[in-house]
Tab-separated table of C-alpha atoms in Angstrom:
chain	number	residue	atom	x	y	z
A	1	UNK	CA	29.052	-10.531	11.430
A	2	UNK	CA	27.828	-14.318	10.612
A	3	UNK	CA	24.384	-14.832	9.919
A	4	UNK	CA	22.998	-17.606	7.435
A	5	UNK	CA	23.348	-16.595	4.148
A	6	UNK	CA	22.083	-19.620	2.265
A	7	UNK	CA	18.080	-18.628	1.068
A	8	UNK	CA	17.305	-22.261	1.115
A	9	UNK	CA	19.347	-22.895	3.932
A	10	UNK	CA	17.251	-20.119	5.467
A	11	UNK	CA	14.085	-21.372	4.304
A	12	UNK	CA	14.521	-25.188	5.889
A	13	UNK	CA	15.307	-23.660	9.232
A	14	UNK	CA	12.683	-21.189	9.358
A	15	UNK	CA	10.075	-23.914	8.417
A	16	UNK	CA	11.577	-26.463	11.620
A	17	UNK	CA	11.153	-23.435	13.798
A	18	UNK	CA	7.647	-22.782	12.788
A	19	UNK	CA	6.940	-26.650	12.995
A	20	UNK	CA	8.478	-26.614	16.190
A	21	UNK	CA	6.153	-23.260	17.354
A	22	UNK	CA	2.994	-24.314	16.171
A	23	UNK	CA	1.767	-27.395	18.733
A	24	UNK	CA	-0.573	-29.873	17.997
A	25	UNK	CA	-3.089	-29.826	14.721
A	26	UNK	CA	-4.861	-32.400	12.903
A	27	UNK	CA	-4.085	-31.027	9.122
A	28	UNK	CA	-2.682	-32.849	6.345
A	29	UNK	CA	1.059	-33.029	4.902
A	30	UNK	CA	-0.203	-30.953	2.105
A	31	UNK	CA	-2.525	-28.709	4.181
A	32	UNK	CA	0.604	-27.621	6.647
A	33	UNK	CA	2.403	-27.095	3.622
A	34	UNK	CA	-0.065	-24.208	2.913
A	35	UNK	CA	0.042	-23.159	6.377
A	36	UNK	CA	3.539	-23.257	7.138
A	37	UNK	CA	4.295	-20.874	4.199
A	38	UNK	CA	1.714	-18.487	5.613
A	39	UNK	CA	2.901	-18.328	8.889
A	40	UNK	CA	6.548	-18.015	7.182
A	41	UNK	CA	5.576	-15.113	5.463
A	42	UNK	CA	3.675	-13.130	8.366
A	43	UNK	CA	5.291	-14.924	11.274
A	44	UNK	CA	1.783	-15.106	12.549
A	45	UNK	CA	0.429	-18.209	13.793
A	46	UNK	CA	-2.724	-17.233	14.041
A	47	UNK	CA	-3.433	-18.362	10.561
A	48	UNK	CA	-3.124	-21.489	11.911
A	49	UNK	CA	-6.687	-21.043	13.271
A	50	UNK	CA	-7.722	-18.896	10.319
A	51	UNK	CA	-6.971	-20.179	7.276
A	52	UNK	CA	-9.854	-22.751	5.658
A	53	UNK	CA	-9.187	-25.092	3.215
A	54	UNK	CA	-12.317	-26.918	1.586
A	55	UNK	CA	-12.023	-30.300	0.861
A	56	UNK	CA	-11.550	-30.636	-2.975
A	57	UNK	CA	-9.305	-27.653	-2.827
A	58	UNK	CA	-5.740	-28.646	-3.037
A	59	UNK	CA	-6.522	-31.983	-5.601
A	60	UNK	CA	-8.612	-29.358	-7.297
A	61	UNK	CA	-5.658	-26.671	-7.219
A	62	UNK	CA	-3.026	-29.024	-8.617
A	63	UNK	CA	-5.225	-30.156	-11.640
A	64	UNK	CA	-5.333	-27.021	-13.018
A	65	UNK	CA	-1.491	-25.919	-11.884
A	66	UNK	CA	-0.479	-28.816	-13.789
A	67	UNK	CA	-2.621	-27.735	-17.261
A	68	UNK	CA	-0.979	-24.402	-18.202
A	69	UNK	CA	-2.976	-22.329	-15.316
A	70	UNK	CA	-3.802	-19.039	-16.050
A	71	UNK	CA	-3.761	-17.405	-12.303
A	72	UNK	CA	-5.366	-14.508	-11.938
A	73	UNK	CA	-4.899	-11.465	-9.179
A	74	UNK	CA	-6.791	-8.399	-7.635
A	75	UNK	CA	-3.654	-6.619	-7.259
A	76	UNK	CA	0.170	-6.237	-8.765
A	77	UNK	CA	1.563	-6.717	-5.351
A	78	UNK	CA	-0.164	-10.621	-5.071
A	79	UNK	CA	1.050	-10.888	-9.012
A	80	UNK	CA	4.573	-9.977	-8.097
A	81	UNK	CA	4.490	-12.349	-5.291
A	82	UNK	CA	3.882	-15.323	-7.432
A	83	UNK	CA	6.915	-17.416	-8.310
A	84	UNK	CA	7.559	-17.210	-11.521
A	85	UNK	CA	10.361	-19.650	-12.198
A	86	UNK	CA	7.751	-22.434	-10.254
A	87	UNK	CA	4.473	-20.367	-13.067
A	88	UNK	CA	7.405	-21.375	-15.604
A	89	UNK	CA	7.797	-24.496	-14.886
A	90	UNK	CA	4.313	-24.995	-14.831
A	91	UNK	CA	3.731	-22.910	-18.164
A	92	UNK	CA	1.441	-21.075	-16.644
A	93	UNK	CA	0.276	-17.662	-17.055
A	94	UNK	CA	-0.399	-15.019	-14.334
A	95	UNK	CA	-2.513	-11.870	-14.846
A	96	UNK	CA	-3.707	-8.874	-13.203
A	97	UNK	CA	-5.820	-5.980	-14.749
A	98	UNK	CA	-6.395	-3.607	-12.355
A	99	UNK	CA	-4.282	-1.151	-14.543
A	100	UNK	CA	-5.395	-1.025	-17.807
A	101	UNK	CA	-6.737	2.124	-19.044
A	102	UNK	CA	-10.184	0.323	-19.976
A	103	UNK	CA	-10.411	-0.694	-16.489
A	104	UNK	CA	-10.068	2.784	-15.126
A	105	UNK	CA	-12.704	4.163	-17.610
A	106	UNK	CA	-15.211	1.557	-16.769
A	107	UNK	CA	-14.791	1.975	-13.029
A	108	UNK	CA	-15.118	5.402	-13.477
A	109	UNK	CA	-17.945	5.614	-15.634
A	110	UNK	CA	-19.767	2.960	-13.582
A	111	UNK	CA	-18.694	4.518	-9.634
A	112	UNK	CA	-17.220	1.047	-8.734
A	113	UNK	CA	-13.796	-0.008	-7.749
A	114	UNK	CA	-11.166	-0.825	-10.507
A	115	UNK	CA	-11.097	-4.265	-9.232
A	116	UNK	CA	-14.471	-5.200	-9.985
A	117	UNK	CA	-14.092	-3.983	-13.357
A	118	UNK	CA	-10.500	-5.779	-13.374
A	119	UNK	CA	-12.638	-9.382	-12.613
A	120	UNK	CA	-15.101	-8.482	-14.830
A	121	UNK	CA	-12.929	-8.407	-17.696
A	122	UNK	CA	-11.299	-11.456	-16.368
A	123	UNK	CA	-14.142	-13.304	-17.295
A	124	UNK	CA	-13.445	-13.553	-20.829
A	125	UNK	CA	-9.909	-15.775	-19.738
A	126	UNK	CA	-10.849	-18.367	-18.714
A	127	UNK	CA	-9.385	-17.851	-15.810
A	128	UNK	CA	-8.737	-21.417	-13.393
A	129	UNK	CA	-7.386	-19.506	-10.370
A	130	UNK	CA	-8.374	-16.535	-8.819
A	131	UNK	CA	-6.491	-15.030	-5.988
A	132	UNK	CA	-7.658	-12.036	-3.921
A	133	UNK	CA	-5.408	-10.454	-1.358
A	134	UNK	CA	-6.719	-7.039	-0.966
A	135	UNK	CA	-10.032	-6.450	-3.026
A	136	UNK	CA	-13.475	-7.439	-1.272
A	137	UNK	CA	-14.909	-6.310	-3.919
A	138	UNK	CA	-13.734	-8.050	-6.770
A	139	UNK	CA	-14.504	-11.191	-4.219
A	140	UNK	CA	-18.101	-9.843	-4.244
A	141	UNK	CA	-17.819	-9.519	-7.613
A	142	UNK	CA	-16.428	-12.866	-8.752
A	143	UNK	CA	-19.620	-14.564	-6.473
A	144	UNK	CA	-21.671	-12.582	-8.459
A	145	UNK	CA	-20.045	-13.553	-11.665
A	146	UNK	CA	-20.015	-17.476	-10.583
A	147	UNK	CA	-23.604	-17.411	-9.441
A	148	UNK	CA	-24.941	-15.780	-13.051
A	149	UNK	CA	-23.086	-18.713	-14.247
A	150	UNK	CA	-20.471	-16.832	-16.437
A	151	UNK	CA	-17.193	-18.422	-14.562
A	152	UNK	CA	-16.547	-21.441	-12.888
A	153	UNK	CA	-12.709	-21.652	-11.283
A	154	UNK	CA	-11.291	-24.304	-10.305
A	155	UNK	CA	-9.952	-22.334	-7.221
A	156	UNK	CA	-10.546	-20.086	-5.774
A	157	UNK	CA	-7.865	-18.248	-2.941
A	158	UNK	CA	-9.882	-15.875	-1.108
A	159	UNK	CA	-8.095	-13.643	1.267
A	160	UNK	CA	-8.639	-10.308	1.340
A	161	UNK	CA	-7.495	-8.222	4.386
A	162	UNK	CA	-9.207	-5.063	5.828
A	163	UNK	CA	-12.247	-3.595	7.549
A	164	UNK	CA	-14.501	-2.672	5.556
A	165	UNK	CA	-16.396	-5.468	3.740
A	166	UNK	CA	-12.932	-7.984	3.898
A	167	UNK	CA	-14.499	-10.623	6.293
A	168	UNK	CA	-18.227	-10.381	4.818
A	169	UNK	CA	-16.773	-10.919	1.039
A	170	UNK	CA	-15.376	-14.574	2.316
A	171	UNK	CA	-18.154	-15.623	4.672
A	172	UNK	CA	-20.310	-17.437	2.165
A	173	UNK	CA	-17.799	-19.271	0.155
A	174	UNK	CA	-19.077	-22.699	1.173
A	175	UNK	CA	-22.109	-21.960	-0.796
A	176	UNK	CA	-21.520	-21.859	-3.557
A	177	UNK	CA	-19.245	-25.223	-4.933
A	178	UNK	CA	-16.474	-24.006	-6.090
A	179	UNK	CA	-13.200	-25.464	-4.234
A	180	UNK	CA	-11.366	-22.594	-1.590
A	181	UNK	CA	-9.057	-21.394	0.218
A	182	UNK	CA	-9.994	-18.636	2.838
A	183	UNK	CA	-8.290	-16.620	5.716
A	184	UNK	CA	-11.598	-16.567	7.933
A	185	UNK	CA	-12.146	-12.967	9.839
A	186	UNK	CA	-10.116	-9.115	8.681
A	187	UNK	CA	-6.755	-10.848	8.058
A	188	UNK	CA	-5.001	-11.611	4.481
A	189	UNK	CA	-3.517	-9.642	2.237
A	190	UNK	CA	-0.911	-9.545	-0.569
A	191	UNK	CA	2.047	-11.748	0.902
A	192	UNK	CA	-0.434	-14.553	2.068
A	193	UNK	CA	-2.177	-14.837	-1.323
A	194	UNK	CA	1.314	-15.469	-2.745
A	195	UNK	CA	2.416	-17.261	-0.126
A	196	UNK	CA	-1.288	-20.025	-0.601
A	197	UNK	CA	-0.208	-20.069	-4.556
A	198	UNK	CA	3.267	-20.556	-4.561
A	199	UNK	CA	2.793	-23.270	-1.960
A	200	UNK	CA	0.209	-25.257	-4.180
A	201	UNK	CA	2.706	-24.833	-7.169
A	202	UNK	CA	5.383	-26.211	-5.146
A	203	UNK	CA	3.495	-29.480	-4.514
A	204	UNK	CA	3.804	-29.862	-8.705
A	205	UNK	CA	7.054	-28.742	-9.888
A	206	UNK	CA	10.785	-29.136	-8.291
A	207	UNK	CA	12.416	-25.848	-7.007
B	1	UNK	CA	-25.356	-7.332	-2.947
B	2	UNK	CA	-24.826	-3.971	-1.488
B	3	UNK	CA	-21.582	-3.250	-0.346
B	4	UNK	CA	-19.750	0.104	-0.316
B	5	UNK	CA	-17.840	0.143	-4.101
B	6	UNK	CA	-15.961	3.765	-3.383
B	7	UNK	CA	-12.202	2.955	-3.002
B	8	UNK	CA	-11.347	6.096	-0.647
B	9	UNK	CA	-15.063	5.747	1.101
B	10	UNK	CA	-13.586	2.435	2.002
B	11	UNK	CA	-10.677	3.667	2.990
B	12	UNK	CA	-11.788	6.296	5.342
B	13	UNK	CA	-14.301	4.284	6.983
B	14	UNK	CA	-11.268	1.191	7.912
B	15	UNK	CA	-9.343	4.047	9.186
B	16	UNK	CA	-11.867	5.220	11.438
B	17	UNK	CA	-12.630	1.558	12.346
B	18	UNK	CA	-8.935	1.530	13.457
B	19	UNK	CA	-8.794	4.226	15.495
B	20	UNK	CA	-12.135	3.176	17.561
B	21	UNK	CA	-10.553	0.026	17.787
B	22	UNK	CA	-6.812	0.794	18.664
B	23	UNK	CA	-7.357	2.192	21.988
B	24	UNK	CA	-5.055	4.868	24.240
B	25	UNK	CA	-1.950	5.547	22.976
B	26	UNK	CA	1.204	7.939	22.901
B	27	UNK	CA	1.964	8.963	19.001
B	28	UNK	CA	1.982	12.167	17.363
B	29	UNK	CA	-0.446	12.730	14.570
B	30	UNK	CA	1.909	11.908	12.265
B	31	UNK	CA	3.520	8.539	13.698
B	32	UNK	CA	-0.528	7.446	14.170
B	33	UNK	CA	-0.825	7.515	10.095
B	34	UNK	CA	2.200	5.420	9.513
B	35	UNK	CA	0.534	2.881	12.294
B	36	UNK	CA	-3.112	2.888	11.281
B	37	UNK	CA	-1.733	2.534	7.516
B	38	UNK	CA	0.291	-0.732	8.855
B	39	UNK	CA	-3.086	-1.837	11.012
B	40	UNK	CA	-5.048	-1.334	7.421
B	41	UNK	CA	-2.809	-3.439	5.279
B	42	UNK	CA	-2.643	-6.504	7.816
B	43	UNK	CA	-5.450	-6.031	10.190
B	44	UNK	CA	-3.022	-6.957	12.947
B	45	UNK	CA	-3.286	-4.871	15.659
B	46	UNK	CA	-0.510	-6.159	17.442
B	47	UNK	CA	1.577	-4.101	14.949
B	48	UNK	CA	0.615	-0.908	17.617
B	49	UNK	CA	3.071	-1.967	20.335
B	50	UNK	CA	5.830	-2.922	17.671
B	51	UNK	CA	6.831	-0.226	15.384
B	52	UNK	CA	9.271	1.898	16.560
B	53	UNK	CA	10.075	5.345	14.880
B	54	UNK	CA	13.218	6.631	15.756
B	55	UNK	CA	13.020	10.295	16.959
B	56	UNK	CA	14.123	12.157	13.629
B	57	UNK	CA	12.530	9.477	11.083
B	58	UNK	CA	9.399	10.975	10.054
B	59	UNK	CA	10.897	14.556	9.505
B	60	UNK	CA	14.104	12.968	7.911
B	61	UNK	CA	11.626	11.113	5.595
B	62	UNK	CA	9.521	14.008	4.488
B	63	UNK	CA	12.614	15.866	3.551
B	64	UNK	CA	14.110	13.130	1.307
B	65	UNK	CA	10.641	12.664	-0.383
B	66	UNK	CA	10.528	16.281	-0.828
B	67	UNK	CA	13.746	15.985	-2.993
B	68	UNK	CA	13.258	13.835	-5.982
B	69	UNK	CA	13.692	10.900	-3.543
B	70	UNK	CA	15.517	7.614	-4.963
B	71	UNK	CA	13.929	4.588	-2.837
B	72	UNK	CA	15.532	1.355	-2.966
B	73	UNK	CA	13.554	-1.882	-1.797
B	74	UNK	CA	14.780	-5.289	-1.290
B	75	UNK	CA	11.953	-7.145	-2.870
B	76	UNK	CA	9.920	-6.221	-6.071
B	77	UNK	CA	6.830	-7.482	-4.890
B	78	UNK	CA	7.443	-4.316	-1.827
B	79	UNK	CA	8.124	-2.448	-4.982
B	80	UNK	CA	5.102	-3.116	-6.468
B	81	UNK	CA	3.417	-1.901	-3.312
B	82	UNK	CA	4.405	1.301	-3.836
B	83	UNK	CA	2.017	4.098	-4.949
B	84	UNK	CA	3.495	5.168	-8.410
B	85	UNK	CA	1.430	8.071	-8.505
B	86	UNK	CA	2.031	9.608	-5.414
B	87	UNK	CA	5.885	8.747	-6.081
B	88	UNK	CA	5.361	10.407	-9.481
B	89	UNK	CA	4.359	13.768	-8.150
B	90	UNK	CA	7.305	13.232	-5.984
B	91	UNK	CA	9.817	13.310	-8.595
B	92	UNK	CA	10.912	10.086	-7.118
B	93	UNK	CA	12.003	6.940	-8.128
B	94	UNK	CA	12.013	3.363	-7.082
B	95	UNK	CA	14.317	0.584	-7.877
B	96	UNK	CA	14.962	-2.879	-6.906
B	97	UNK	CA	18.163	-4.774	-8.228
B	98	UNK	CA	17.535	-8.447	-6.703
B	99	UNK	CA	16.385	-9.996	-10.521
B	100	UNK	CA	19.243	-8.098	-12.214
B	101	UNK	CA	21.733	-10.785	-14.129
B	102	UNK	CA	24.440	-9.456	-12.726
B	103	UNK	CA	23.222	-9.572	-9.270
B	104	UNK	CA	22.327	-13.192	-9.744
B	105	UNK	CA	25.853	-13.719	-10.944
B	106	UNK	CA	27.618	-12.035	-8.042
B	107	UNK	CA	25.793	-13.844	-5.527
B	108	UNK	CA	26.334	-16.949	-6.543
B	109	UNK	CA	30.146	-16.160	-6.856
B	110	UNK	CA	29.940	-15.289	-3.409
B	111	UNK	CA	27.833	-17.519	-1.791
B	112	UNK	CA	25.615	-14.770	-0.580
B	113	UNK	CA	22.082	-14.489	-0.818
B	114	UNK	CA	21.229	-11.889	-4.239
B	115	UNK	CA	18.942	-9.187	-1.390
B	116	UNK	CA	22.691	-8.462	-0.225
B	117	UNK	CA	24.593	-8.680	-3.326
B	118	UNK	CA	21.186	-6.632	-4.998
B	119	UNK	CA	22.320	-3.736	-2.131
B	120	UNK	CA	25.928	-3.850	-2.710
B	121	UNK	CA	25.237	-2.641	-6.329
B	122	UNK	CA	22.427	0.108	-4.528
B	123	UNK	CA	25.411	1.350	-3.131
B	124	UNK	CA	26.627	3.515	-5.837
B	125	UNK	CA	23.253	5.114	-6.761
B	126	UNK	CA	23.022	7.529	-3.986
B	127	UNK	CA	19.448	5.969	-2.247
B	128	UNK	CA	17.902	8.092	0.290
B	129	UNK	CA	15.506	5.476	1.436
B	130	UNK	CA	16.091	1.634	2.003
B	131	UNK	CA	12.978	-0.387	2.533
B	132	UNK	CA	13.325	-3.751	3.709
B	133	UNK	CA	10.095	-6.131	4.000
B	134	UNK	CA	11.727	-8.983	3.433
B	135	UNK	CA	15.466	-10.279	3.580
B	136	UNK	CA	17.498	-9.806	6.877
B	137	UNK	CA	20.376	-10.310	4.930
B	138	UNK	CA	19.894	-7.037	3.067
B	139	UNK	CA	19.543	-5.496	6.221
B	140	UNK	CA	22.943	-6.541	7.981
B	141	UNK	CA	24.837	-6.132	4.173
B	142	UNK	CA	23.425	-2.289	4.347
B	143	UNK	CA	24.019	-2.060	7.967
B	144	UNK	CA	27.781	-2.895	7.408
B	145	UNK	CA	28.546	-0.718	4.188
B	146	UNK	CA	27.074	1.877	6.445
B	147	UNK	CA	29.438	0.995	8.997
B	148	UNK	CA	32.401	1.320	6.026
B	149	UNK	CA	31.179	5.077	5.249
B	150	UNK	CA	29.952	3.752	2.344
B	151	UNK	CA	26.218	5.067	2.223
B	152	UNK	CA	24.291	7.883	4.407
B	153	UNK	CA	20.930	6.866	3.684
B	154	UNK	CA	18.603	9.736	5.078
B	155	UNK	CA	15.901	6.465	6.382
B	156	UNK	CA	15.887	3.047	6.704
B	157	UNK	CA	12.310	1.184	6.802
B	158	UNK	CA	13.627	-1.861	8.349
B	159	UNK	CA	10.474	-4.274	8.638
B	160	UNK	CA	12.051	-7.995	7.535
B	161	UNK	CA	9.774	-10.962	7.954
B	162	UNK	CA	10.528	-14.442	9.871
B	163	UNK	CA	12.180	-16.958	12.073
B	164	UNK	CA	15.854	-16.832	11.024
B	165	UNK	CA	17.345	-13.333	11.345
B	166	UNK	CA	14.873	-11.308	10.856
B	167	UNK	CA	14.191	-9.817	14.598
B	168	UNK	CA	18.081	-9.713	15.508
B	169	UNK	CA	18.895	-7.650	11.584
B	170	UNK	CA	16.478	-5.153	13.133
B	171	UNK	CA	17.210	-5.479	16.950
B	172	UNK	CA	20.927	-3.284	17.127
B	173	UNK	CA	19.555	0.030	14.444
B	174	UNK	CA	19.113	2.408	17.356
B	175	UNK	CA	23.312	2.247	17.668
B	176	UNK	CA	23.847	3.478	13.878
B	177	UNK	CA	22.848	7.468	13.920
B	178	UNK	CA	20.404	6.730	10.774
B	179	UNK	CA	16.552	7.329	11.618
B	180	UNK	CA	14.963	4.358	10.860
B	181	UNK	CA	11.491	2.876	11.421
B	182	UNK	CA	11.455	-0.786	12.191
B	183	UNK	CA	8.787	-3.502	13.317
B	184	UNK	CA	10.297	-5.281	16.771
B	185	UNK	CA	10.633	-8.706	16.626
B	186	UNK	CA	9.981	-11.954	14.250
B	187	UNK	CA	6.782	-9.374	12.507
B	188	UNK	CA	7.046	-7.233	9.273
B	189	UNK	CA	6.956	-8.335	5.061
B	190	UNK	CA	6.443	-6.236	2.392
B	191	UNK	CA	3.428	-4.967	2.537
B	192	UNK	CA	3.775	-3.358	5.802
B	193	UNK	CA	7.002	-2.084	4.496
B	194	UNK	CA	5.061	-0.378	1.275
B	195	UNK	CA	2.540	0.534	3.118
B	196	UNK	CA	5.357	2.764	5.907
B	197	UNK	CA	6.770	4.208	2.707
B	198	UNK	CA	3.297	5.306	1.354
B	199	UNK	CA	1.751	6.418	4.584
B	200	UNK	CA	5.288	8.995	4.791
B	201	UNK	CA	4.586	10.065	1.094
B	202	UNK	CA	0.844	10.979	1.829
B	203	UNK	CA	2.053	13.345	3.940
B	204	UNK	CA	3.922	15.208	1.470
B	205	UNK	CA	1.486	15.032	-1.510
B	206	UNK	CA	-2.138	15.466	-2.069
B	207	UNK	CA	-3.931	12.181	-3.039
């Protein structure tokens, strides 16, 4: 059977088709960049309407990609999204701690999720990037963590999908000066956190 | 801030959430928990009218995972999706081959993308489950080296993502006598595809 075997081949097309798809907007080159590879990874255009960037964000973003960023996630899955040839490149460093064995025993001993322990030890990395995809609460957690003054990101990409507590833990993100990204509402998740970091890194290193 | 912290309180209470919110429908028990676990992990209900469980999936499923299952995915980041622990007390495994050397090698060679060359070496290792989230081209490869006799996979999750293959690689799986469970259309990625495999291994472990 022929089908198009070429993955950048594949890629270029599938980016023209969603250009093609997506009508009329008003957002920059660098914004539909973002966008584009959101919608390529869900083939849902309603991020087009959901996704919020603030207006330092992306300047703010590639500043730090382009000083050995240290990224880090709420969960493996966003981790193992990241592209880490582009992270490479960039010498960055990605993290995620939601499995260490001092980040069970402190969630456990404390009744909260292993993610806002996970953040909480984050704090000590200096971390420039955090990226949620799942967690509300380590979102929750990280404005907590900003507002006492004890981090201060340079971005952050705050997408969390779900039901419970996933649109609340976003809402407020204007507040508090610290350049976002955000998919507004319940949607998000794993694949469109990547999808928001590996686009920014592609705006500073060749593929 | 008070916000619920308990990761399975969470849970429950977006499933329920789900379920008020989904509306009428037609599935069996069992077929609901693969689609409310897909509805959790994108908050996309649209996912209701597109998944499509072939008749013998679900009981084909349980009695691979029952079996010291080996469950081969086409992306590591649906890999890391996966939850080890329930796979653990399934005497299961999990492997992914698109990173190996080798596989890089190959497909290059070949002029293929490395998801099909990453499934040609799968091939030997007897997989009971393939779960695609991701490439299309993984999906035909497979589809053809089933066509050859050359694997009998007991289910195929077959949930690629996108604009340039992805729909048709899932559209013609009804006419190959393997139960599969696929996402119609452009719709899918990997974390609906981890979270199919993990809703089907809930059912045969306790959490």
């Amino acid at each position: 059977m022929s089908y198009i075997k070429n993955p950048m081949e594949i890629e270029n097309r599938s980016f023209e088709i969603i250009g093609e798809e997506m009508g009329s907007h008003n957002f920059s080159e660098e914004e539909l960049k973002i966008i584009k590879r959101v919608i390529h990874t869900t083939a849902d255009f309603e991020y087009k309407n959901l996704i919020d960037i603030s207006k330092t964000a992306i300047e703010s973003a590639k500043e730090a990609l382009k000083n050995n960023p240290t990224i880090y996630t709420d969960t493996n899955m966003a981790l193992s999204g990241i592209n880490k040839r582009a992270l490479e490149k960039l010498n960055g460093k990605a993290i995620c701690y939601v499995n260490l064995p001092e980040v069970h025993v402190e969630a456990k001993e404390k009744g909260i999720t292993r993610s806002m322990a996970a953040v909480h030890k984050a704090c000590a990395d200096n971390v420039d990037i955090f990226v949620f995809g799942n967690a509300p609460t380590a979102l929750f957690k990280l404005k907590e963590l900003i507002a006492e003054g004890k981090v201060n990101p340079k971005l952050i990409v705050a997408v969390p999908v779900g039901f419970v507590g996933a649109a609340e833990s976003k809402e407020d993100l204007d507040q508090l000066n610290i350049p976002y990204i955000r998919v507004k509402g319940r949607k998000g998740g794993s694949t469109v956190a990547a999808a928001i970091i590996n686009a920014l890194m592609y705006m500073c290193v060749e593929r």
